Amino acid sequence: EIVLTQSPDFQSMTPKEKVTITCRASQSIGTSLHWYQQKPDQSPKLLIKYASQSISGVPSRFSGSGSGTDFTLTINSLEAEDAATYYCHQTTSFPYTFGQGTKLEIK
Amino acid sequence: EVQLVESGGGLVQPGGSLRLSCAASGFTFSASAMSWVRQAPEKGLEWVSTFSHNGDSTYYADSVKGRFTISRDTSKNTLYLQMSSLRVEDTAVYYCAEGHWELYHWGQGTLVTVSS
């Protein structure tokens, strides 16, 4: 099983700051890595697919990068509505796995 | 507009069974892969199962293999998850989602509680 480890587990930021969340895979997964945002009491929402591909309707301040074992989700110029938990998800091999999540607080 | 509406959750005793449904609309269900993902209370996301777009293949997490069965009825545009031999650790909100790899659309989830 491929283990995804996100860092940090929790981050508290102020509006307009830039935040970086990392996801490290226990073995190489190419670019089969997707990012989701889950706000409290809501379903997850796809933000980035295949490490860096943007999703229609997602604000351009969200971007992704990486390949192999190290991946990054970057949120430029944070907004209050970005308060959520963010998850990475690998679909290279079964069982598909998620990272443990990164909770982002906006002060 | 894509809509996924789960139903069938509830309280069940350990060892019991439950069937979840996911009614889909707004896209070509018969040509789409579908997945189930669950989230235990105050925990992260866990992939459960995927049904391939052509219906040829099904995939399961080790934690549910042999106990859960994913299926679909294209005449009703509905995805199912038959759950048996339920355990306390199966307690979670179960989401259905459109997709095999990237999961584009998600339902609102249905809560399954396994408790005596």
mmCIF file with all atom_site columns, C-alpha atoms in Angstrom:
data_model
loop_
_atom_site.group_PDB
_atom_site.id
_atom_site.type_symbol
_atom_site.label_atom_id
_atom_site.label_alt_id
_atom_site.label_comp_id
_atom_site.label_asym_id
_atom_site.label_entity_id
_atom_site.label_seq_id
_atom_site.pdbx_PDB_ins_code
_atom_site.Cartn_x
_atom_site.Cartn_y
_atom_site.Cartn_z
_atom_site.occupancy
_atom_site.B_iso_or_equiv
_atom_site.pdbx_formal_charge
_atom_site.auth_seq_id
_atom_site.auth_comp_id
_atom_site.auth_asym_id
_atom_site.auth_atom_id
_atom_site.pdbx_PDB_model_num
ATOM 1   C CA . GLU A 1 1   ? 0.000   0.000  0.000   1.00 0.00 ? 1   GLU A CA 1
ATOM 2   C CA . ILE A 1 2   ? 1.252   3.465  -0.904  1.00 0.00 ? 2   ILE A CA 1
ATOM 3   C CA . VAL A 1 3   ? 1.288   5.758  2.111   1.00 0.00 ? 3   VAL A CA 1
ATOM 4   C CA . LEU A 1 4   ? 0.787   9.481  1.578   1.00 0.00 ? 4   LEU A CA 1
ATOM 5   C CA . THR A 1 5   ? 2.133   11.775 4.286   1.00 0.00 ? 5   THR A CA 1
ATOM 6   C CA . GLN A 1 6   ? 1.020   15.383 4.297   1.00 0.00 ? 6   GLN A CA 1
ATOM 7   C CA . SER A 1 7   ? 2.694   18.245 6.093   1.00 0.00 ? 7   SER A CA 1
ATOM 8   C CA . PRO A 1 8   ? 1.842   20.152 8.063   1.00 0.00 ? 8   PRO A CA 1
ATOM 9   C CA . ASP A 1 9   ? -1.157  18.621 9.825   1.00 0.00 ? 9   ASP A CA 1
ATOM 10  C CA . PHE A 1 10  ? -2.411  22.077 10.762  1.00 0.00 ? 10  PHE A CA 1
ATOM 11  C CA . GLN A 1 11  ? -1.602  25.552 9.604   1.00 0.00 ? 11  GLN A CA 1
ATOM 12  C CA . SER A 1 12  ? -2.917  28.942 10.707  1.00 0.00 ? 12  SER A CA 1
ATOM 13  C CA . MET A 1 13  ? -2.511  31.761 8.214   1.00 0.00 ? 13  MET A CA 1
ATOM 14  C CA . THR A 1 14  ? -3.781  35.261 7.567   1.00 0.00 ? 14  THR A CA 1
ATOM 15  C CA . PRO A 1 15  ? -5.582  36.464 4.440   1.00 0.00 ? 15  PRO A CA 1
ATOM 16  C CA . LYS A 1 16  ? -3.382  37.314 1.434   1.00 0.00 ? 16  LYS A CA 1
ATOM 17  C CA . GLU A 1 17  ? -0.585  35.021 2.627   1.00 0.00 ? 17  GLU A CA 1
ATOM 18  C CA . LYS A 1 18  ? 0.737   32.202 0.482   1.00 0.00 ? 18  LYS A CA 1
ATOM 19  C CA . VAL A 1 19  ? 0.458   28.671 1.830   1.00 0.00 ? 19  VAL A CA 1
ATOM 20  C CA . THR A 1 20  ? 2.207   25.497 0.743   1.00 0.00 ? 20  THR A CA 1
ATOM 21  C CA . ILE A 1 21  ? 1.039   22.019 1.650   1.00 0.00 ? 21  ILE A CA 1
ATOM 22  C CA . THR A 1 22  ? 3.223   19.045 0.821   1.00 0.00 ? 22  THR A CA 1
ATOM 23  C CA . CYS A 1 23  ? 2.366   15.422 0.172   1.00 0.00 ? 23  CYS A CA 1
ATOM 24  C CA . ARG A 1 24  ? 5.044   12.742 0.155   1.00 0.00 ? 24  ARG A CA 1
ATOM 25  C CA . ALA A 1 25  ? 4.410   9.272  -1.242  1.00 0.00 ? 25  ALA A CA 1
ATOM 26  C CA . SER A 1 26  ? 6.090   6.161  0.144   1.00 0.00 ? 26  SER A CA 1
ATOM 27  C CA . GLN A 1 27  ? 7.009   5.146  -3.408  1.00 0.00 ? 27  GLN A CA 1
ATOM 28  C CA . SER A 1 28  ? 7.000   6.790  -6.805  1.00 0.00 ? 28  SER A CA 1
ATOM 29  C CA . ILE A 1 29  ? 3.514   7.472  -8.174  1.00 0.00 ? 29  ILE A CA 1
ATOM 30  C CA . GLY A 1 30  ? 4.391   9.483  -11.262 1.00 0.00 ? 30  GLY A CA 1
ATOM 31  C CA . THR A 1 31  ? 1.816   12.256 -11.415 1.00 0.00 ? 31  THR A CA 1
ATOM 32  C CA . SER A 1 32  ? -1.242  10.226 -10.370 1.00 0.00 ? 32  SER A CA 1
ATOM 33  C CA . LEU A 1 33  ? -1.886  12.557 -7.475  1.00 0.00 ? 33  LEU A CA 1
ATOM 34  C CA . HIS A 1 34  ? -4.991  14.661 -6.938  1.00 0.00 ? 34  HIS A CA 1
ATOM 35  C CA . TRP A 1 35  ? -5.887  17.339 -4.382  1.00 0.00 ? 35  TRP A CA 1
ATOM 36  C CA . TYR A 1 36  ? -9.235  17.865 -2.676  1.00 0.00 ? 36  TYR A CA 1
ATOM 37  C CA . GLN A 1 37  ? -10.652 20.570 -0.443  1.00 0.00 ? 37  GLN A CA 1
ATOM 38  C CA . GLN A 1 38  ? -13.216 19.741 2.230   1.00 0.00 ? 38  GLN A CA 1
ATOM 39  C CA . LYS A 1 39  ? -14.943 22.514 4.120   1.00 0.00 ? 39  LYS A CA 1
ATOM 40  C CA . PRO A 1 40  ? -16.714 21.761 7.417   1.00 0.00 ? 40  PRO A CA 1
ATOM 41  C CA . ASP A 1 41  ? -19.902 19.741 6.924   1.00 0.00 ? 41  ASP A CA 1
ATOM 42  C CA . GLN A 1 42  ? -19.394 19.607 3.166   1.00 0.00 ? 42  GLN A CA 1
ATOM 43  C CA . SER A 1 43  ? -18.341 16.965 0.672   1.00 0.00 ? 43  SER A CA 1
ATOM 44  C CA . PRO A 1 44  ? -14.832 17.036 -0.756  1.00 0.00 ? 44  PRO A CA 1
ATOM 45  C CA . LYS A 1 45  ? -14.201 19.076 -3.883  1.00 0.00 ? 45  LYS A CA 1
ATOM 46  C CA . LEU A 1 46  ? -11.604 18.342 -6.553  1.00 0.00 ? 46  LEU A CA 1
ATOM 47  C CA . LEU A 1 47  ? -9.022  21.142 -6.777  1.00 0.00 ? 47  LEU A CA 1
ATOM 48  C CA . ILE A 1 48  ? -6.137  19.769 -8.841  1.00 0.00 ? 48  ILE A CA 1
ATOM 49  C CA . LYS A 1 49  ? -5.803  16.569 -10.861 1.00 0.00 ? 49  LYS A CA 1
ATOM 50  C CA . TYR A 1 50  ? -2.680  14.712 -11.941 1.00 0.00 ? 50  TYR A CA 1
ATOM 51  C CA . ALA A 1 51  ? -0.407  16.794 -9.732  1.00 0.00 ? 51  ALA A CA 1
ATOM 52  C CA . SER A 1 52  ? -0.666  20.058 -11.642 1.00 0.00 ? 52  SER A CA 1
ATOM 53  C CA . GLN A 1 53  ? -3.693  20.125 -13.921 1.00 0.00 ? 53  GLN A CA 1
ATOM 54  C CA . SER A 1 54  ? -6.225  22.791 -13.104 1.00 0.00 ? 54  SER A CA 1
ATOM 55  C CA . ILE A 1 55  ? -9.941  22.148 -12.726 1.00 0.00 ? 55  ILE A CA 1
ATOM 56  C CA . SER A 1 56  ? -12.580 24.313 -14.358 1.00 0.00 ? 56  SER A CA 1
ATOM 57  C CA . GLY A 1 57  ? -14.248 26.590 -11.838 1.00 0.00 ? 57  GLY A CA 1
ATOM 58  C CA . VAL A 1 58  ? -11.470 26.363 -9.253  1.00 0.00 ? 58  VAL A CA 1
ATOM 59  C CA . PRO A 1 59  ? -9.866  29.758 -8.518  1.00 0.00 ? 59  PRO A CA 1
ATOM 60  C CA . SER A 1 60  ? -6.498  30.310 -10.145 1.00 0.00 ? 60  SER A CA 1
ATOM 61  C CA . ARG A 1 61  ? -4.834  30.920 -6.794  1.00 0.00 ? 61  ARG A CA 1
ATOM 62  C CA . PHE A 1 62  ? -4.787  27.128 -6.346  1.00 0.00 ? 62  PHE A CA 1
ATOM 63  C CA . SER A 1 63  ? -1.930  25.335 -8.085  1.00 0.00 ? 63  SER A CA 1
ATOM 64  C CA . GLY A 1 64  ? -0.119  22.035 -7.805  1.00 0.00 ? 64  GLY A CA 1
ATOM 65  C CA . SER A 1 65  ? 3.287   20.690 -8.674  1.00 0.00 ? 65  SER A CA 1
ATOM 66  C CA . GLY A 1 66  ? 5.494   17.671 -8.278  1.00 0.00 ? 66  GLY A CA 1
ATOM 67  C CA . SER A 1 67  ? 6.058   14.175 -9.537  1.00 0.00 ? 67  SER A CA 1
ATOM 68  C CA . GLY A 1 68  ? 7.451   10.908 -8.280  1.00 0.00 ? 68  GLY A CA 1
ATOM 69  C CA . THR A 1 69  ? 7.221   11.082 -4.493  1.00 0.00 ? 69  THR A CA 1
ATOM 70  C CA . ASP A 1 70  ? 7.010   14.778 -3.654  1.00 0.00 ? 70  ASP A CA 1
ATOM 71  C CA . PHE A 1 71  ? 4.055   17.003 -4.375  1.00 0.00 ? 71  PHE A CA 1
ATOM 72  C CA . THR A 1 72  ? 2.941   20.478 -3.417  1.00 0.00 ? 72  THR A CA 1
ATOM 73  C CA . LEU A 1 73  ? -0.361  22.317 -3.276  1.00 0.00 ? 73  LEU A CA 1
ATOM 74  C CA . THR A 1 74  ? 0.078   26.081 -3.267  1.00 0.00 ? 74  THR A CA 1
ATOM 75  C CA . ILE A 1 75  ? -2.584  28.629 -2.460  1.00 0.00 ? 75  ILE A CA 1
ATOM 76  C CA . ASN A 1 76  ? -1.616  32.154 -3.407  1.00 0.00 ? 76  ASN A CA 1
ATOM 77  C CA . SER A 1 77  ? -3.192  35.132 -1.673  1.00 0.00 ? 77  SER A CA 1
ATOM 78  C CA . LEU A 1 78  ? -5.322  33.263 0.826   1.00 0.00 ? 78  LEU A CA 1
ATOM 79  C CA . GLU A 1 79  ? -8.952  34.178 1.245   1.00 0.00 ? 79  GLU A CA 1
ATOM 80  C CA . ALA A 1 80  ? -11.201 33.562 4.246   1.00 0.00 ? 80  ALA A CA 1
ATOM 81  C CA . GLU A 1 81  ? -13.210 31.026 2.227   1.00 0.00 ? 81  GLU A CA 1
ATOM 82  C CA . ASP A 1 82  ? -10.117 28.824 1.872   1.00 0.00 ? 82  ASP A CA 1
ATOM 83  C CA . ALA A 1 83  ? -10.477 27.630 5.462   1.00 0.00 ? 83  ALA A CA 1
ATOM 84  C CA . ALA A 1 84  ? -10.802 23.874 4.997   1.00 0.00 ? 84  ALA A CA 1
ATOM 85  C CA . THR A 1 85  ? -9.032  20.544 5.230   1.00 0.00 ? 85  THR A CA 1
ATOM 86  C CA . TYR A 1 86  ? -6.972  19.582 2.194   1.00 0.00 ? 86  TYR A CA 1
ATOM 87  C CA . TYR A 1 87  ? -6.263  16.012 1.112   1.00 0.00 ? 87  TYR A CA 1
ATOM 88  C CA . CYS A 1 88  ? -3.961  14.470 -1.443  1.00 0.00 ? 88  CYS A CA 1
ATOM 89  C CA . HIS A 1 89  ? -5.023  11.207 -3.126  1.00 0.00 ? 89  HIS A CA 1
ATOM 90  C CA . GLN A 1 90  ? -3.032  8.726  -5.183  1.00 0.00 ? 90  GLN A CA 1
ATOM 91  C CA . THR A 1 91  ? -4.511  6.567  -7.923  1.00 0.00 ? 91  THR A CA 1
ATOM 92  C CA . THR A 1 92  ? -1.385  4.866  -9.233  1.00 0.00 ? 92  THR A CA 1
ATOM 93  C CA . SER A 1 93  ? -2.113  1.489  -7.679  1.00 0.00 ? 93  SER A CA 1
ATOM 94  C CA . PHE A 1 94  ? -4.713  -0.231 -5.563  1.00 0.00 ? 94  PHE A CA 1
ATOM 95  C CA . PRO A 1 95  ? -5.585  0.305  -2.848  1.00 0.00 ? 95  PRO A CA 1
ATOM 96  C CA . TYR A 1 96  ? -5.992  3.964  -3.656  1.00 0.00 ? 96  TYR A CA 1
ATOM 97  C CA . THR A 1 97  ? -5.030  6.039  -0.631  1.00 0.00 ? 97  THR A CA 1
ATOM 98  C CA . PHE A 1 98  ? -5.470  9.522  0.782   1.00 0.00 ? 98  PHE A CA 1
ATOM 99  C CA . GLY A 1 99  ? -3.148  11.616 2.860   1.00 0.00 ? 99  GLY A CA 1
ATOM 100 C CA . GLN A 1 100 ? -4.184  12.252 6.458   1.00 0.00 ? 100 GLN A CA 1
ATOM 101 C CA . GLY A 1 101 ? -5.284  15.790 5.662   1.00 0.00 ? 101 GLY A CA 1
ATOM 102 C CA . THR A 1 102 ? -4.029  19.300 6.375   1.00 0.00 ? 102 THR A CA 1
ATOM 103 C CA . LYS A 1 103 ? -6.354  21.595 8.251   1.00 0.00 ? 103 LYS A CA 1
ATOM 104 C CA . LEU A 1 104 ? -5.979  25.221 7.210   1.00 0.00 ? 104 LEU A CA 1
ATOM 105 C CA . GLU A 1 105 ? -7.218  27.936 9.525   1.00 0.00 ? 105 GLU A CA 1
ATOM 106 C CA . ILE A 1 106 ? -7.586  31.524 8.383   1.00 0.00 ? 106 ILE A CA 1
ATOM 107 C CA . LYS A 1 107 ? -7.070  34.013 11.213  1.00 0.00 ? 107 LYS A CA 1
ATOM 108 C CA . GLU B 2 1   ? -25.823 19.863 -13.526 1.00 0.00 ? 1   GLU B CA 1
ATOM 109 C CA . VAL B 2 2   ? -24.338 16.717 -12.046 1.00 0.00 ? 2   VAL B CA 1
ATOM 110 C CA . GLN B 2 3   ? -26.188 15.416 -9.008  1.00 0.00 ? 3   GLN B CA 1
ATOM 111 C CA . LEU B 2 4   ? -25.339 12.462 -6.802  1.00 0.00 ? 4   LEU B CA 1
ATOM 112 C CA . VAL B 2 5   ? -27.733 11.626 -3.990  1.00 0.00 ? 5   VAL B CA 1
ATOM 113 C CA . GLU B 2 6   ? -26.875 8.888  -1.521  1.00 0.00 ? 6   GLU B CA 1
ATOM 114 C CA . SER B 2 7   ? -29.406 7.079  0.637   1.00 0.00 ? 7   SER B CA 1
ATOM 115 C CA . GLY B 2 8   ? -29.739 3.940  2.706   1.00 0.00 ? 8   GLY B CA 1
ATOM 116 C CA . GLY B 2 9   ? -27.575 4.804  5.680   1.00 0.00 ? 9   GLY B CA 1
ATOM 117 C CA . GLY B 2 10  ? -28.660 4.220  9.243   1.00 0.00 ? 10  GLY B CA 1
ATOM 118 C CA . LEU B 2 11  ? -27.989 2.372  12.463  1.00 0.00 ? 11  LEU B CA 1
ATOM 119 C CA . VAL B 2 12  ? -27.143 -1.322 12.197  1.00 0.00 ? 12  VAL B CA 1
ATOM 120 C CA . GLN B 2 13  ? -25.823 -3.861 14.659  1.00 0.00 ? 13  GLN B CA 1
ATOM 121 C CA . PRO B 2 14  ? -22.399 -5.456 14.256  1.00 0.00 ? 14  PRO B CA 1
ATOM 122 C CA . GLY B 2 15  ? -22.653 -8.362 11.850  1.00 0.00 ? 15  GLY B CA 1
ATOM 123 C CA . GLY B 2 16  ? -25.605 -6.805 10.076  1.00 0.00 ? 16  GLY B CA 1
ATOM 124 C CA . SER B 2 17  ? -26.115 -5.707 6.503   1.00 0.00 ? 17  SER B CA 1
ATOM 125 C CA . LEU B 2 18  ? -27.066 -2.522 4.714   1.00 0.00 ? 18  LEU B CA 1
ATOM 126 C CA . ARG B 2 19  ? -27.368 -1.422 1.094   1.00 0.00 ? 19  ARG B CA 1
ATOM 127 C CA . LEU B 2 20  ? -26.438 2.101  0.106   1.00 0.00 ? 20  LEU B CA 1
ATOM 128 C CA . SER B 2 21  ? -27.763 3.713  -3.063  1.00 0.00 ? 21  SER B CA 1
ATOM 129 C CA . CYS B 2 22  ? -26.479 6.640  -5.076  1.00 0.00 ? 22  CYS B CA 1
ATOM 130 C CA . ALA B 2 23  ? -28.880 8.174  -7.581  1.00 0.00 ? 23  ALA B CA 1
ATOM 131 C CA . ALA B 2 24  ? -27.023 9.917  -10.387 1.00 0.00 ? 24  ALA B CA 1
ATOM 132 C CA . SER B 2 25  ? -28.130 12.549 -12.879 1.00 0.00 ? 25  SER B CA 1
ATOM 133 C CA . GLY B 2 26  ? -26.672 15.174 -15.175 1.00 0.00 ? 26  GLY B CA 1
ATOM 134 C CA . PHE B 2 27  ? -24.106 12.960 -16.893 1.00 0.00 ? 27  PHE B CA 1
ATOM 135 C CA . THR B 2 28  ? -23.882 9.709  -18.841 1.00 0.00 ? 28  THR B CA 1
ATOM 136 C CA . PHE B 2 29  ? -23.959 7.284  -15.939 1.00 0.00 ? 29  PHE B CA 1
ATOM 137 C CA . SER B 2 30  ? -23.537 4.157  -18.055 1.00 0.00 ? 30  SER B CA 1
ATOM 138 C CA . ALA B 2 31  ? -20.243 5.463  -19.451 1.00 0.00 ? 31  ALA B CA 1
ATOM 139 C CA . SER B 2 32  ? -18.812 6.655  -16.171 1.00 0.00 ? 32  SER B CA 1
ATOM 140 C CA . ALA B 2 33  ? -16.722 4.980  -13.530 1.00 0.00 ? 33  ALA B CA 1
ATOM 141 C CA . MET B 2 34  ? -18.060 5.451  -10.019 1.00 0.00 ? 34  MET B CA 1
ATOM 142 C CA . SER B 2 35  ? -16.469 5.195  -6.604  1.00 0.00 ? 35  SER B CA 1
ATOM 143 C CA . TRP B 2 36  ? -17.321 5.023  -2.918  1.00 0.00 ? 36  TRP B CA 1
ATOM 144 C CA . VAL B 2 37  ? -15.238 6.888  -0.350  1.00 0.00 ? 37  VAL B CA 1
ATOM 145 C CA . ARG B 2 38  ? -15.911 6.939  3.381   1.00 0.00 ? 38  ARG B CA 1
ATOM 146 C CA . GLN B 2 39  ? -15.029 9.177  6.290   1.00 0.00 ? 39  GLN B CA 1
ATOM 147 C CA . ALA B 2 40  ? -15.187 7.986  9.875   1.00 0.00 ? 40  ALA B CA 1
ATOM 148 C CA . PRO B 2 41  ? -16.267 10.602 12.436  1.00 0.00 ? 41  PRO B CA 1
ATOM 149 C CA . GLU B 2 42  ? -13.609 13.295 12.807  1.00 0.00 ? 42  GLU B CA 1
ATOM 150 C CA . LYS B 2 43  ? -11.246 11.302 10.570  1.00 0.00 ? 43  LYS B CA 1
ATOM 151 C CA . GLY B 2 44  ? -9.849  11.556 7.067   1.00 0.00 ? 44  GLY B CA 1
ATOM 152 C CA . LEU B 2 45  ? -11.010 10.142 3.762   1.00 0.00 ? 45  LEU B CA 1
ATOM 153 C CA . GLU B 2 46  ? -10.706 6.450  2.917   1.00 0.00 ? 46  GLU B CA 1
ATOM 154 C CA . TRP B 2 47  ? -11.217 5.010  -0.561  1.00 0.00 ? 47  TRP B CA 1
ATOM 155 C CA . VAL B 2 48  ? -13.610 2.038  -0.413  1.00 0.00 ? 48  VAL B CA 1
ATOM 156 C CA . SER B 2 49  ? -14.463 0.785  -3.898  1.00 0.00 ? 49  SER B CA 1
ATOM 157 C CA . THR B 2 50  ? -14.541 1.623  -7.615  1.00 0.00 ? 50  THR B CA 1
ATOM 158 C CA . PHE B 2 51  ? -16.718 0.354  -10.453 1.00 0.00 ? 51  PHE B CA 1
ATOM 159 C CA . SER B 2 52  ? -15.075 0.700  -13.854 1.00 0.00 ? 52  SER B CA 1
ATOM 160 C CA . HIS B 2 53  ? -16.744 2.749  -16.571 1.00 0.00 ? 53  HIS B CA 1
ATOM 161 C CA . ASN B 2 54  ? -17.445 -0.258 -18.773 1.00 0.00 ? 54  ASN B CA 1
ATOM 162 C CA . GLY B 2 55  ? -18.653 -2.423 -15.911 1.00 0.00 ? 55  GLY B CA 1
ATOM 163 C CA . ASP B 2 56  ? -15.937 -4.981 -16.455 1.00 0.00 ? 56  ASP B CA 1
ATOM 164 C CA . SER B 2 57  ? -14.067 -4.436 -13.235 1.00 0.00 ? 57  SER B CA 1
ATOM 165 C CA . THR B 2 58  ? -14.602 -3.722 -9.587  1.00 0.00 ? 58  THR B CA 1
ATOM 166 C CA . TYR B 2 59  ? -12.009 -2.834 -7.000  1.00 0.00 ? 59  TYR B CA 1
ATOM 167 C CA . TYR B 2 60  ? -12.077 -2.856 -3.206  1.00 0.00 ? 60  TYR B CA 1
ATOM 168 C CA . ALA B 2 61  ? -10.046 -1.700 -0.236  1.00 0.00 ? 61  ALA B CA 1
ATOM 169 C CA . ASP B 2 62  ? -8.606  -4.603 1.729   1.00 0.00 ? 62  ASP B CA 1
ATOM 170 C CA . SER B 2 63  ? -10.634 -3.513 4.747   1.00 0.00 ? 63  SER B CA 1
ATOM 171 C CA . VAL B 2 64  ? -13.925 -4.266 2.958   1.00 0.00 ? 64  VAL B CA 1
ATOM 172 C CA . LYS B 2 65  ? -12.972 -6.957 0.458   1.00 0.00 ? 65  LYS B CA 1
ATOM 173 C CA . GLY B 2 66  ? -15.235 -9.973 0.754   1.00 0.00 ? 66  GLY B CA 1
ATOM 174 C CA . ARG B 2 67  ? -17.810 -8.035 2.774   1.00 0.00 ? 67  ARG B CA 1
ATOM 175 C CA . PHE B 2 68  ? -18.839 -5.175 0.463   1.00 0.00 ? 68  PHE B CA 1
ATOM 176 C CA . THR B 2 69  ? -20.085 -5.395 -3.128  1.00 0.00 ? 69  THR B CA 1
ATOM 177 C CA . ILE B 2 70  ? -20.308 -2.478 -5.530  1.00 0.00 ? 70  ILE B CA 1
ATOM 178 C CA . SER B 2 71  ? -22.787 -2.643 -8.390  1.00 0.00 ? 71  SER B CA 1
ATOM 179 C CA . ARG B 2 72  ? -24.861 -0.425 -10.631 1.00 0.00 ? 72  ARG B CA 1
ATOM 180 C CA . ASP B 2 73  ? -28.187 -0.390 -12.436 1.00 0.00 ? 73  ASP B CA 1
ATOM 181 C CA . THR B 2 74  ? -27.850 1.680  -15.583 1.00 0.00 ? 74  THR B CA 1
ATOM 182 C CA . SER B 2 75  ? -31.627 1.574  -16.178 1.00 0.00 ? 75  SER B CA 1
ATOM 183 C CA . LYS B 2 76  ? -32.065 3.449  -12.905 1.00 0.00 ? 76  LYS B CA 1
ATOM 184 C CA . ASN B 2 77  ? -28.842 5.476  -13.048 1.00 0.00 ? 77  ASN B CA 1
ATOM 185 C CA . THR B 2 78  ? -28.057 4.182  -9.595  1.00 0.00 ? 78  THR B CA 1
ATOM 186 C CA . LEU B 2 79  ? -24.887 2.946  -7.929  1.00 0.00 ? 79  LEU B CA 1
ATOM 187 C CA . TYR B 2 80  ? -25.066 0.572  -4.983  1.00 0.00 ? 80  TYR B CA 1
ATOM 188 C CA . LEU B 2 81  ? -22.865 -0.586 -2.163  1.00 0.00 ? 81  LEU B CA 1
ATOM 189 C CA . GLN B 2 82  ? -24.047 -3.774 -0.504  1.00 0.00 ? 82  GLN B CA 1
ATOM 190 C CA . MET B 2 83  ? -22.425 -4.032 2.900   1.00 0.00 ? 83  MET B CA 1
ATOM 191 C CA . SER B 2 84  ? -22.484 -7.180 5.015   1.00 0.00 ? 84  SER B CA 1
ATOM 192 C CA . SER B 2 85  ? -20.746 -8.477 8.143   1.00 0.00 ? 85  SER B CA 1
ATOM 193 C CA . LEU B 2 86  ? -20.577 -4.876 9.271   1.00 0.00 ? 86  LEU B CA 1
ATOM 194 C CA . ARG B 2 87  ? -18.105 -3.921 11.984  1.00 0.00 ? 87  ARG B CA 1
ATOM 195 C CA . VAL B 2 88  ? -17.967 -1.030 14.406  1.00 0.00 ? 88  VAL B CA 1
ATOM 196 C CA . GLU B 2 89  ? -15.029 0.344  12.412  1.00 0.00 ? 89  GLU B CA 1
ATOM 197 C CA . ASP B 2 90  ? -17.241 0.639  9.310   1.00 0.00 ? 90  ASP B CA 1
ATOM 198 C CA . THR B 2 91  ? -19.029 3.542  10.988  1.00 0.00 ? 91  THR B CA 1
ATOM 199 C CA . ALA B 2 92  ? -18.621 6.496  8.647   1.00 0.00 ? 92  ALA B CA 1
ATOM 200 C CA . VAL B 2 93  ? -20.207 8.876  6.208   1.00 0.00 ? 93  VAL B CA 1
ATOM 201 C CA . TYR B 2 94  ? -20.205 7.135  2.831   1.00 0.00 ? 94  TYR B CA 1
ATOM 202 C CA . TYR B 2 95  ? -19.826 9.298  -0.258  1.00 0.00 ? 95  TYR B CA 1
ATOM 203 C CA . CYS B 2 96  ? -20.376 8.238  -3.821  1.00 0.00 ? 96  CYS B CA 1
ATOM 204 C CA . ALA B 2 97  ? -18.305 10.044 -6.419  1.00 0.00 ? 97  ALA B CA 1
ATOM 205 C CA . GLU B 2 98  ? -18.116 10.191 -10.184 1.00 0.00 ? 98  GLU B CA 1
ATOM 206 C CA . GLY B 2 99  ? -14.824 8.942  -11.493 1.00 0.00 ? 99  GLY B CA 1
ATOM 207 C CA . HIS B 2 100 ? -12.195 6.267  -11.247 1.00 0.00 ? 100 HIS B CA 1
ATOM 208 C CA . TRP B 2 101 ? -9.023  8.271  -10.741 1.00 0.00 ? 101 TRP B CA 1
ATOM 209 C CA . GLU B 2 102 ? -9.826  11.945 -10.200 1.00 0.00 ? 102 GLU B CA 1
ATOM 210 C CA . LEU B 2 103 ? -13.217 12.226 -8.476  1.00 0.00 ? 103 LEU B CA 1
ATOM 211 C CA . TYR B 2 104 ? -14.990 15.138 -10.090 1.00 0.00 ? 104 TYR B CA 1
ATOM 212 C CA . HIS B 2 105 ? -18.313 15.168 -8.337  1.00 0.00 ? 105 HIS B CA 1
ATOM 213 C CA . TRP B 2 106 ? -19.359 13.941 -4.924  1.00 0.00 ? 106 TRP B CA 1
ATOM 214 C CA . GLY B 2 107 ? -22.674 13.341 -3.231  1.00 0.00 ? 107 GLY B CA 1
ATOM 215 C CA . GLN B 2 108 ? -23.576 14.768 0.156   1.00 0.00 ? 108 GLN B CA 1
ATOM 216 C CA . GLY B 2 109 ? -22.929 11.455 1.891   1.00 0.00 ? 109 GLY B CA 1
ATOM 217 C CA . THR B 2 110 ? -24.995 9.064  3.979   1.00 0.00 ? 110 THR B CA 1
ATOM 218 C CA . LEU B 2 111 ? -24.128 8.133  7.549   1.00 0.00 ? 111 LEU B CA 1
ATOM 219 C CA . VAL B 2 112 ? -23.723 4.488  8.514   1.00 0.00 ? 112 VAL B CA 1
ATOM 220 C CA . THR B 2 113 ? -23.486 3.740  12.221  1.00 0.00 ? 113 THR B CA 1
ATOM 221 C CA . VAL B 2 114 ? -22.552 0.245  13.341  1.00 0.00 ? 114 VAL B CA 1
ATOM 222 C CA . SER B 2 115 ? -23.292 -0.178 17.007  1.00 0.00 ? 115 SER B CA 1
ATOM 223 C CA . SER B 2 116 ? -25.003 -2.529 19.415  1.00 0.00 ? 116 SER B CA 1
#
